[in-house]
Coordinates of C-alpha atoms in Angstrom, one line a residue:
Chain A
X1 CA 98.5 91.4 91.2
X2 CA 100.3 88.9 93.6
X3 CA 102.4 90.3 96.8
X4 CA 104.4 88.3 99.0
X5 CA 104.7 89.9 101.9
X6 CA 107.6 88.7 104.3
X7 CA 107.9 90.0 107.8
X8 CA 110.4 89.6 110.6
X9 CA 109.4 90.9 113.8
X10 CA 111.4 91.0 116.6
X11 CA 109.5 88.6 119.4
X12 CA 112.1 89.5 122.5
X13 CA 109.3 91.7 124.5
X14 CA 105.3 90.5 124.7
X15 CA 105.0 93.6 122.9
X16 CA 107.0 92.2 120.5
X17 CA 104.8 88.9 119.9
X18 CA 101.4 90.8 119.8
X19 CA 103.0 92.9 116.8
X20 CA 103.9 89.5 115.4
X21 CA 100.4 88.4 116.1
X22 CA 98.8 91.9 114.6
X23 CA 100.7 91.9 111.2
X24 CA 99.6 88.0 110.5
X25 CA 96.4 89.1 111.1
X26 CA 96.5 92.0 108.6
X27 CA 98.0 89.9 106.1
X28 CA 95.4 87.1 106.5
X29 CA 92.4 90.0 105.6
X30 CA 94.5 90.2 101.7
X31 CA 96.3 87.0 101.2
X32 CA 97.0 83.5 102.6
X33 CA 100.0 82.6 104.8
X34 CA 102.3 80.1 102.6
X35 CA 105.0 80.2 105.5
X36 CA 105.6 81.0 108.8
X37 CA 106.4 84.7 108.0
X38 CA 105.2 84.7 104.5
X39 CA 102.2 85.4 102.9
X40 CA 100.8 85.6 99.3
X41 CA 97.8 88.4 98.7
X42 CA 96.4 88.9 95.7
X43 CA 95.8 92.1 95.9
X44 CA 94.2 95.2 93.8
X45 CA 97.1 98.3 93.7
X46 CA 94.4 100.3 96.4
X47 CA 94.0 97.1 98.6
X48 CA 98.1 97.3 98.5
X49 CA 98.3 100.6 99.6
X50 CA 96.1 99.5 102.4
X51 CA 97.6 97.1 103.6
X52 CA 101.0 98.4 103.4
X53 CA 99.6 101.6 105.5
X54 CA 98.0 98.9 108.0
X55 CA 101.6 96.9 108.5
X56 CA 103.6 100.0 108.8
X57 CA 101.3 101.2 111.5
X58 CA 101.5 98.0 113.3
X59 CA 105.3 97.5 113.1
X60 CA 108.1 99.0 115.4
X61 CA 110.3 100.7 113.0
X62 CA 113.8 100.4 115.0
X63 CA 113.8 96.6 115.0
X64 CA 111.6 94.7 112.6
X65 CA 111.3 94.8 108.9
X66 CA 108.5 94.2 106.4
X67 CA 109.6 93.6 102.3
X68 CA 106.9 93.4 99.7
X69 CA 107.7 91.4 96.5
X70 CA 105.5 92.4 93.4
X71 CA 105.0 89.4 91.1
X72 CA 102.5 91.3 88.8
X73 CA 99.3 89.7 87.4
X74 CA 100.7 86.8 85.9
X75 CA 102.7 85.8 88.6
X76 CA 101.7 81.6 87.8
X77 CA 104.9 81.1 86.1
X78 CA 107.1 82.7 88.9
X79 CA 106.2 80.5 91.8
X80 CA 107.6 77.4 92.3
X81 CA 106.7 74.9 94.8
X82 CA 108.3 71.8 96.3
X83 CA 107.0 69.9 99.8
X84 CA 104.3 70.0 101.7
X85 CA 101.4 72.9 101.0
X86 CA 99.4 74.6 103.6
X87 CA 96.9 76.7 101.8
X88 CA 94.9 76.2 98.9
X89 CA 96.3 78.7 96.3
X90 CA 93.5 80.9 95.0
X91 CA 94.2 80.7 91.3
X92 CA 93.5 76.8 91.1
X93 CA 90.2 75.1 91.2
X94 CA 88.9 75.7 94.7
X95 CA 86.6 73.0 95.9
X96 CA 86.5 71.2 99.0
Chain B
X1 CA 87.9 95.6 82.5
X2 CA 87.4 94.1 86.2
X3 CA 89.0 90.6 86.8
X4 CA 87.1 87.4 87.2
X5 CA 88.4 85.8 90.4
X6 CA 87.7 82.2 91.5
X7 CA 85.0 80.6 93.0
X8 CA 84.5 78.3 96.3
X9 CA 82.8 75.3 95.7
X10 CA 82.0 73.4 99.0
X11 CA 80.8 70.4 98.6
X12 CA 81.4 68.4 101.9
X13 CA 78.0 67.6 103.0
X14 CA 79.4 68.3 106.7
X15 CA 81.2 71.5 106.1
X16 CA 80.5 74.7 108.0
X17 CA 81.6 77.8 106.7
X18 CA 82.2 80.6 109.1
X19 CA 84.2 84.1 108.9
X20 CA 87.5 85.2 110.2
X21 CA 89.8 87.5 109.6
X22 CA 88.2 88.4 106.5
X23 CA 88.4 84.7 105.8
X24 CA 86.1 82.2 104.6
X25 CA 87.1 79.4 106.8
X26 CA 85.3 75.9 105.6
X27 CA 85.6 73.7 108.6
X28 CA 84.7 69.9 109.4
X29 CA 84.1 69.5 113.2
X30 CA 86.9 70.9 114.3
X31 CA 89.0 70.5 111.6
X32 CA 89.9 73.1 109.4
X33 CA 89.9 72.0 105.9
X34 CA 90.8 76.2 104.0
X35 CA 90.6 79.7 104.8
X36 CA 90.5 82.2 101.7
X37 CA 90.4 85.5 101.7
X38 CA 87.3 87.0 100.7
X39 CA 89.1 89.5 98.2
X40 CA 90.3 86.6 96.2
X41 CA 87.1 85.3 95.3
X42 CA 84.0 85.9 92.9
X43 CA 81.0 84.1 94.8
X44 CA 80.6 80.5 97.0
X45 CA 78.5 77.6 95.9
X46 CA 77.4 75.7 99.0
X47 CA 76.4 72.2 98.3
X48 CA 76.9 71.0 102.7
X49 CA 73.7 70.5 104.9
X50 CA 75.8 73.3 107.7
X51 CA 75.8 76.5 105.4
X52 CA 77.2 79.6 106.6
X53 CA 77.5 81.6 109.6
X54 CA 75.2 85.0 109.6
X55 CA 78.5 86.9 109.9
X56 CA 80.2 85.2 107.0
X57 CA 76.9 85.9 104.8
X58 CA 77.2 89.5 106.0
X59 CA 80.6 90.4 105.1
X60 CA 79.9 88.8 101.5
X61 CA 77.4 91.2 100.8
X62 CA 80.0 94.2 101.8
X63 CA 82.5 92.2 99.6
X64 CA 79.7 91.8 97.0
X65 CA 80.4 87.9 97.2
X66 CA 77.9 86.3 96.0
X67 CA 77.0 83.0 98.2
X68 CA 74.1 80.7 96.9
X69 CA 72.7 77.3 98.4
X70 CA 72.3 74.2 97.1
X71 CA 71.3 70.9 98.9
X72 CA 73.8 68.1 98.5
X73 CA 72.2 66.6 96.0
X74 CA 72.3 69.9 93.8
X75 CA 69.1 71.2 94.1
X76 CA 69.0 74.8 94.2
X77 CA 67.7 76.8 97.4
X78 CA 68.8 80.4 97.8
X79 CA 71.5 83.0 97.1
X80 CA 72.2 85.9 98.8
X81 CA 74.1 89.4 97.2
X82 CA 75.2 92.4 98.6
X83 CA 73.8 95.6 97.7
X84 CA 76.8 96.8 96.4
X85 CA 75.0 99.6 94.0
X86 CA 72.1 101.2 94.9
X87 CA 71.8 103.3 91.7
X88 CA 68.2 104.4 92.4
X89 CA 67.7 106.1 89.2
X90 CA 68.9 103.1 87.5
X91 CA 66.7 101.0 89.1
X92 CA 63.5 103.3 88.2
X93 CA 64.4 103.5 84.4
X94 CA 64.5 99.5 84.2
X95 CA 61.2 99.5 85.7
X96 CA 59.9 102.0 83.5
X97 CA 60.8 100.3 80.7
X98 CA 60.0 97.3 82.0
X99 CA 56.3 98.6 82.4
X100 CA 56.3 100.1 79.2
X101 CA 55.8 97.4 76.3
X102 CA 56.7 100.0 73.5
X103 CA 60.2 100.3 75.1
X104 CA 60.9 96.8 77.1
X105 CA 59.7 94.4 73.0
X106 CA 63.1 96.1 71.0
X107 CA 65.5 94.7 74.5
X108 CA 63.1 91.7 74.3
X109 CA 63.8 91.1 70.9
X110 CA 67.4 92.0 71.3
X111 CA 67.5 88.5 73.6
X112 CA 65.6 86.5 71.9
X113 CA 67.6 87.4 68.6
X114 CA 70.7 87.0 70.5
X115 CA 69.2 83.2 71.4
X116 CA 68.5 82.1 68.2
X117 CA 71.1 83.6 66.7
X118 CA 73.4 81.5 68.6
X119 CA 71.4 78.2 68.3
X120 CA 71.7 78.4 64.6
X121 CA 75.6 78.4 65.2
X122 CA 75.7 76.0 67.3
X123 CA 73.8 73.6 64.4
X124 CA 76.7 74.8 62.1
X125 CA 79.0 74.8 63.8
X126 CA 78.8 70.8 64.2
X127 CA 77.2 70.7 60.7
X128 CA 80.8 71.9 59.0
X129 CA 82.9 70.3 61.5
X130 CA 81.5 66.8 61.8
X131 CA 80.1 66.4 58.5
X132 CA 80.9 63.0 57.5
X133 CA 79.3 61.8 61.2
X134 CA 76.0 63.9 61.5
X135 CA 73.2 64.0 60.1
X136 CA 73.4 66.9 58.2
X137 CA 70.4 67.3 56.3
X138 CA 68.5 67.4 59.5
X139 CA 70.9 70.1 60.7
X140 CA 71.0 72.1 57.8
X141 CA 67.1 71.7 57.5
X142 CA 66.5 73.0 61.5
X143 CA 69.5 75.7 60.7
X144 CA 66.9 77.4 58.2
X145 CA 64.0 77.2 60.0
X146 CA 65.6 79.1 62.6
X147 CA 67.2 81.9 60.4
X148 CA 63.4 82.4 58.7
X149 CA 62.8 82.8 63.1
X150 CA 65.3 85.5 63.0
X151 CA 63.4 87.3 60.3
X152 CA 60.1 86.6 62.5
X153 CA 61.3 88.3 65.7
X154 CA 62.4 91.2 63.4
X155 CA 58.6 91.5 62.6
X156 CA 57.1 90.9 66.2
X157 CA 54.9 94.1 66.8
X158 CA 54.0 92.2 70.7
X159 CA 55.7 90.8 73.2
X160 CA 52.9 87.8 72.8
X161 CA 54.2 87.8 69.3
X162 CA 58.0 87.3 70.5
X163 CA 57.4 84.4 72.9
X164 CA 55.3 82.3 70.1
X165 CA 58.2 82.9 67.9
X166 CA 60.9 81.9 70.7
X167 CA 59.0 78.7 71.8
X168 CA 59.0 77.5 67.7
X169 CA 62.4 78.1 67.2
X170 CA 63.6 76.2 70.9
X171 CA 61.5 73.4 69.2
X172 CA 63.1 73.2 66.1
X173 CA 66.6 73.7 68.1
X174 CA 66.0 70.8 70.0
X175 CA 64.8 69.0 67.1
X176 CA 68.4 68.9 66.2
X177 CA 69.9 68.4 69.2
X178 CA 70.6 64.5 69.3
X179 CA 72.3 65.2 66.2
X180 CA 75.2 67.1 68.4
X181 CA 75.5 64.3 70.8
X182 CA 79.0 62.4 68.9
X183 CA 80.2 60.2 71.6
X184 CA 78.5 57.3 73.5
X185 CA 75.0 57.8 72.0
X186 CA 73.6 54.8 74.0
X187 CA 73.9 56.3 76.5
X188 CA 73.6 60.2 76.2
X189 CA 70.5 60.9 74.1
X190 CA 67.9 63.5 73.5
X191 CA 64.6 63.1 72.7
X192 CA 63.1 66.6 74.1
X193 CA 63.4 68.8 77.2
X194 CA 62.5 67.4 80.4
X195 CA 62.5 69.0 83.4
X196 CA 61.2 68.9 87.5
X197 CA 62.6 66.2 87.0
X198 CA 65.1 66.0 83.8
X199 CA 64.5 62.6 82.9
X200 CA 67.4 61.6 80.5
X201 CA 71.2 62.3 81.3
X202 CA 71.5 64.8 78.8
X203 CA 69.0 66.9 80.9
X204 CA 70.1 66.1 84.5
X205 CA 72.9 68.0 82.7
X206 CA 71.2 71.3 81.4
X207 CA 69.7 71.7 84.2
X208 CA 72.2 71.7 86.5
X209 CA 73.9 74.5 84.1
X210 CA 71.3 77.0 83.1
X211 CA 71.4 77.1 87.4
X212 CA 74.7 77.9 87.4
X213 CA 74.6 80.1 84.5
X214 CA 71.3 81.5 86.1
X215 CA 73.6 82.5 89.3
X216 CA 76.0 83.9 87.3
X217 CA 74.0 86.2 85.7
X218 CA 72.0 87.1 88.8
X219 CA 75.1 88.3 90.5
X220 CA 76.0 90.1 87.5
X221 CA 73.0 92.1 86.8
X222 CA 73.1 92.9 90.7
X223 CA 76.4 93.7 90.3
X224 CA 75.8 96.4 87.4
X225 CA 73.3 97.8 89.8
X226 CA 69.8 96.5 88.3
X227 CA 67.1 94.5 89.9
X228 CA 67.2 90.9 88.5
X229 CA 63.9 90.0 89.2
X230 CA 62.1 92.6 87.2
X231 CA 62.3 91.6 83.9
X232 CA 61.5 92.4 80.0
X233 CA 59.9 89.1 79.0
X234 CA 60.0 86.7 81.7
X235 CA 56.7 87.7 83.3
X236 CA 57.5 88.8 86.7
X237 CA 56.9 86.2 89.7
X238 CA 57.7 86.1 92.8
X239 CA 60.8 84.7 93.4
X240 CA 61.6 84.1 90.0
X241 CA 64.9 86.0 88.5
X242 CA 63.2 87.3 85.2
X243 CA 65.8 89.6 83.7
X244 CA 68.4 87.8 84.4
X245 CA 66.2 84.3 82.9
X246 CA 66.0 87.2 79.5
X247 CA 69.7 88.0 80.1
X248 CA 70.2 84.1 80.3
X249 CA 68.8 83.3 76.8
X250 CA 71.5 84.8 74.7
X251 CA 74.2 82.1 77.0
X252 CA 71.9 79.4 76.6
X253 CA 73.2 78.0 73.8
X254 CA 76.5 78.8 73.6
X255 CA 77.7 78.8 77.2
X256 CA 75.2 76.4 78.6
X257 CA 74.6 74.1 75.7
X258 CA 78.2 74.1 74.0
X259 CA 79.7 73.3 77.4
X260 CA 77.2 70.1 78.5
X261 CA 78.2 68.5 74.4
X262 CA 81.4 69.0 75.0
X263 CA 81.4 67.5 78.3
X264 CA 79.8 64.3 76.9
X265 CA 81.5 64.7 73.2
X266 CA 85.3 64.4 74.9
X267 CA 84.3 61.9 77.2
X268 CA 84.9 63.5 80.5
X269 CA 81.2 62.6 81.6
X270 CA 80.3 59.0 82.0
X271 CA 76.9 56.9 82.5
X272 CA 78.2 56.2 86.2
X273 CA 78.3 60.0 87.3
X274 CA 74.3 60.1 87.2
X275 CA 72.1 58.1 89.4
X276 CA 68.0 57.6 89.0
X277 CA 65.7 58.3 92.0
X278 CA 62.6 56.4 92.5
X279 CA 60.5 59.5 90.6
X280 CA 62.3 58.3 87.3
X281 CA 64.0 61.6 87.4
X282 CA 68.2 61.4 86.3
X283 CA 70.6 63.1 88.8
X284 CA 74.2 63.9 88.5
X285 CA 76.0 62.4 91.9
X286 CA 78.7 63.6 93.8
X287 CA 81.5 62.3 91.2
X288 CA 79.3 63.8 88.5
X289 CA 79.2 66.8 90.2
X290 CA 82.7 67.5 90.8
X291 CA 83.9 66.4 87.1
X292 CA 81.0 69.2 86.0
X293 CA 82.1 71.9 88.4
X294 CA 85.8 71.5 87.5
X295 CA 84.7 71.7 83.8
X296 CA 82.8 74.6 84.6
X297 CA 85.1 76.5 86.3
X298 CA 88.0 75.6 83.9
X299 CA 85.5 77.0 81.1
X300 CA 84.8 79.9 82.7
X301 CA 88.5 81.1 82.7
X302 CA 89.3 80.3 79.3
X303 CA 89.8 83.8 77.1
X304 CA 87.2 84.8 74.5
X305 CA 87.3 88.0 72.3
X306 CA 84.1 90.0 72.9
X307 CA 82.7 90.5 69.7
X308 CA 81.1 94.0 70.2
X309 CA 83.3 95.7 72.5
X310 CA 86.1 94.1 70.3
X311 CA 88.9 93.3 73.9
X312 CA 89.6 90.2 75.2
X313 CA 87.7 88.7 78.3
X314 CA 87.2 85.5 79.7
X315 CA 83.9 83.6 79.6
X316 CA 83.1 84.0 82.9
X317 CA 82.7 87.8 82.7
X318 CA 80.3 87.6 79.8
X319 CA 77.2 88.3 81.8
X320 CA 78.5 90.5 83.6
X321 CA 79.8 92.7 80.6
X322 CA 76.7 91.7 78.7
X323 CA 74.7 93.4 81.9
X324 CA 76.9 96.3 81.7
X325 CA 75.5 96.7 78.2
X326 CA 72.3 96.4 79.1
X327 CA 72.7 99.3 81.4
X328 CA 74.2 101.6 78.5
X329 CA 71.3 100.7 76.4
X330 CA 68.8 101.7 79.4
X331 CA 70.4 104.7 80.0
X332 CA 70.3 106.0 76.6
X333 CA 74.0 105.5 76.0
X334 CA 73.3 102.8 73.6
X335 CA 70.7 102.8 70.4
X336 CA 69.8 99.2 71.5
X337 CA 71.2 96.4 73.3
X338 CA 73.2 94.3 71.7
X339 CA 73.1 90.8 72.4
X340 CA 76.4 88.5 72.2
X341 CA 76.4 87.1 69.0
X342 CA 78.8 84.3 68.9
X343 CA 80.0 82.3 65.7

């Protein structure tokens, strides 16, 4: 099924920017980064449970936030795109 | 049923594809041209002259990615696969069977019937649909040759036996394959199998599909936990895949074949996508391998109704579900294997 995970994390303190840092990098192990703060994993329901386990351990509960959006397995339909593209999205032909 | 996820194909003769992050990052110097997440994906065809870093190759095998070289002309060098099951037991009844000639000639048979099976269909299929443009008395003529071959492997007491049977009815299949070939027959023609090198188009083709199909079903018998080089018929050599080359034969014709005459019946393969090197031999090039790949990989995603276990799958997990029948029939779970029998 397809996640999007969106963060905010408050980047005030240093320790503020390494949790930053941390979460993209637990979100680049399940999905790719289609934003700055937003990434899309396509993810099995145990990988999701992971990595939700992994972000909520990472996170500082009093001033950031983390919001998963569950687009199910045929998620094609519900994403929409318009401008420039980062990532190659996993569901297309991948070749390069 | 487990889902088919996508597959990398690299093809940039300069690319290097290294690991981070859980990432297979394909770089360019210093560029950085993807990163995907190993989850997403199914296996990686390599076609660049850089290959992969050790660590990348490593954490495919605890992914149970599958990662197989090619040079970037196409020809075929390695793979590499995890151990992902290590179902001893498993792996000791196969090679019992596979000792035993009593027990390894009914799987055998359950290929090679699954093979010619599916080459007669093929013949029909073409035969009722294009009548007015084929020749169909030819068709019809190889079609019964090789149902009286389905009668013959019924009545193979050897594996000896078997193989005669299966070389005369590839040779009376082929005998009928120009007759497929609707589009542009100047130039796509087929007057026999050729291989090391192929040395018509239509070849260059096939055998630049029974590798990928050979891949495929490598990985999948690997995945399902058996050893693909021991196998049934093929005898066994080293280096050489033989179950999955007996898994293979069933796909042959109706997942190899089907797909290289509809590649050259729409159109969507032209003269200029091969080129001819000074051994005579006929190459796909790099255009010709891209249109192919694409093809291949749109194929592969397309939805099929499995005919045995009656549920809906996608082409690309055929050998792997026809592997996971193969270990139900080894365990005992099954009577016999039954081979994909396609109409």
């Amino acid at each position: 099924m397809m996640v999007v995970v969106a963060y905010d994390v408050n980047t005030q303190t240093p320790q503020g920017r390494r949790r930053l840092r941390r979460v993209a990098k637990a979100c680049t192990k399940y999905g790719q980064r289609v934003q700055n703060s937003v990434f899309e994993c396509e993810v099995t329901p145990s990988d999701l449970l992971v990595l939700k386990h992994d972000l909520a351990g990472i996170i500082d509960l009093n001033c950031d936030s983390l919001r998963f959006y569950n687009l199910g397995a045929k998620y094609s339909n519900r994403i929409e795109h318009i401008g420039v593209q980062h990532h190659l999205p996993t569901d297309g032909l991948l070749m390069v | 049923m487990r889902r088919l996820l996508n597959t990398l194909f690299v093809l940039s003769e300069d690319a290097y594809l290294s690991l981070k992050d859980d990432n297979v990052v394909v770089q360019i110097k210093d560029a950085r041209l993807a990163s995907i997440p190993l989850r997403s994906i199914e296996g990686i065809l390599c076609f660049s002259y850089k290959g992969a870093s050790p660590a990348l190759m490593g954490r495919c095998a605890e992914f149970g990615v599958s990662v197989s070289f090619f040079s970037p002309r196409g020809r075929y060098y390695c793979s590499i696969l995890g151990e992902k099951n290590r179902n001893v037991l498993l792996r000791r009844e196969q090679f019992r069977v596979a000792d035993d000639e009593s027990r390894s000639l009914p799987i055998a048979k359950s290929f090679i019937f699954g093979k010619v099976f599916n080459c007669r269909w093929v013949l029909e299929r073409v035969r009722r649909d294009h009548s007015m443009r084929v020749n169909a008395e030819r068709l019809s003529s190889q079609s019964a040759l090789l149902k009286t071959a389905l009668n013959e492997i019924n009545a193979c007491s050897t594996l000896d036996e078997l193989r005669g049977v299966e070389g005369n009815a590839a040779k009376d299949y082929f005998g009928a394959y120009d007759d497929l070939i609707l589009h542009s027959k100047d130039d796509f023609y087929f007057e026999g199998r050729s291989r090391r090198p192929p040395m018509d188009r239509l070849n260059a083709l096939m055998s630049f599909i029974y590798t990928l199909l050979t891949g495929d079903c490598t990985a999948a018998l690997q995945g399902v936990g058996l050893d693909p080089y021991v196998g049934f018929m093929h005898v066994d050599r080293p280096g050489r895949v033989s179950l999955a080359l007996d898994l293979m034969e069933e796909f042959r014709p109706i997942i190899g074949d089907r797909f290289v005459l509809s590649l050259v019946n729409t159109g969507a393969i032209k003269p200029k996508d091969f080129e001819e090197r000074e051994n005579g031999g006929i190459f796909l090039n790099d255009q010709g391998r891209k249109i192919v790949l694409a093809a291949w990989q749109k194929r592969k995603q397309e939805q099929m109704t499995h005919p045995f276990l009656n549920e809906k799958i996608s082409w690309g997990l055929v050998p792997y579900v026809q592997a996971l029948l193969l270990v139900r029939a080894l365990r005992g779970d099954l009577d016999a294997y039954p081979p994909l029998l396609w109409k």
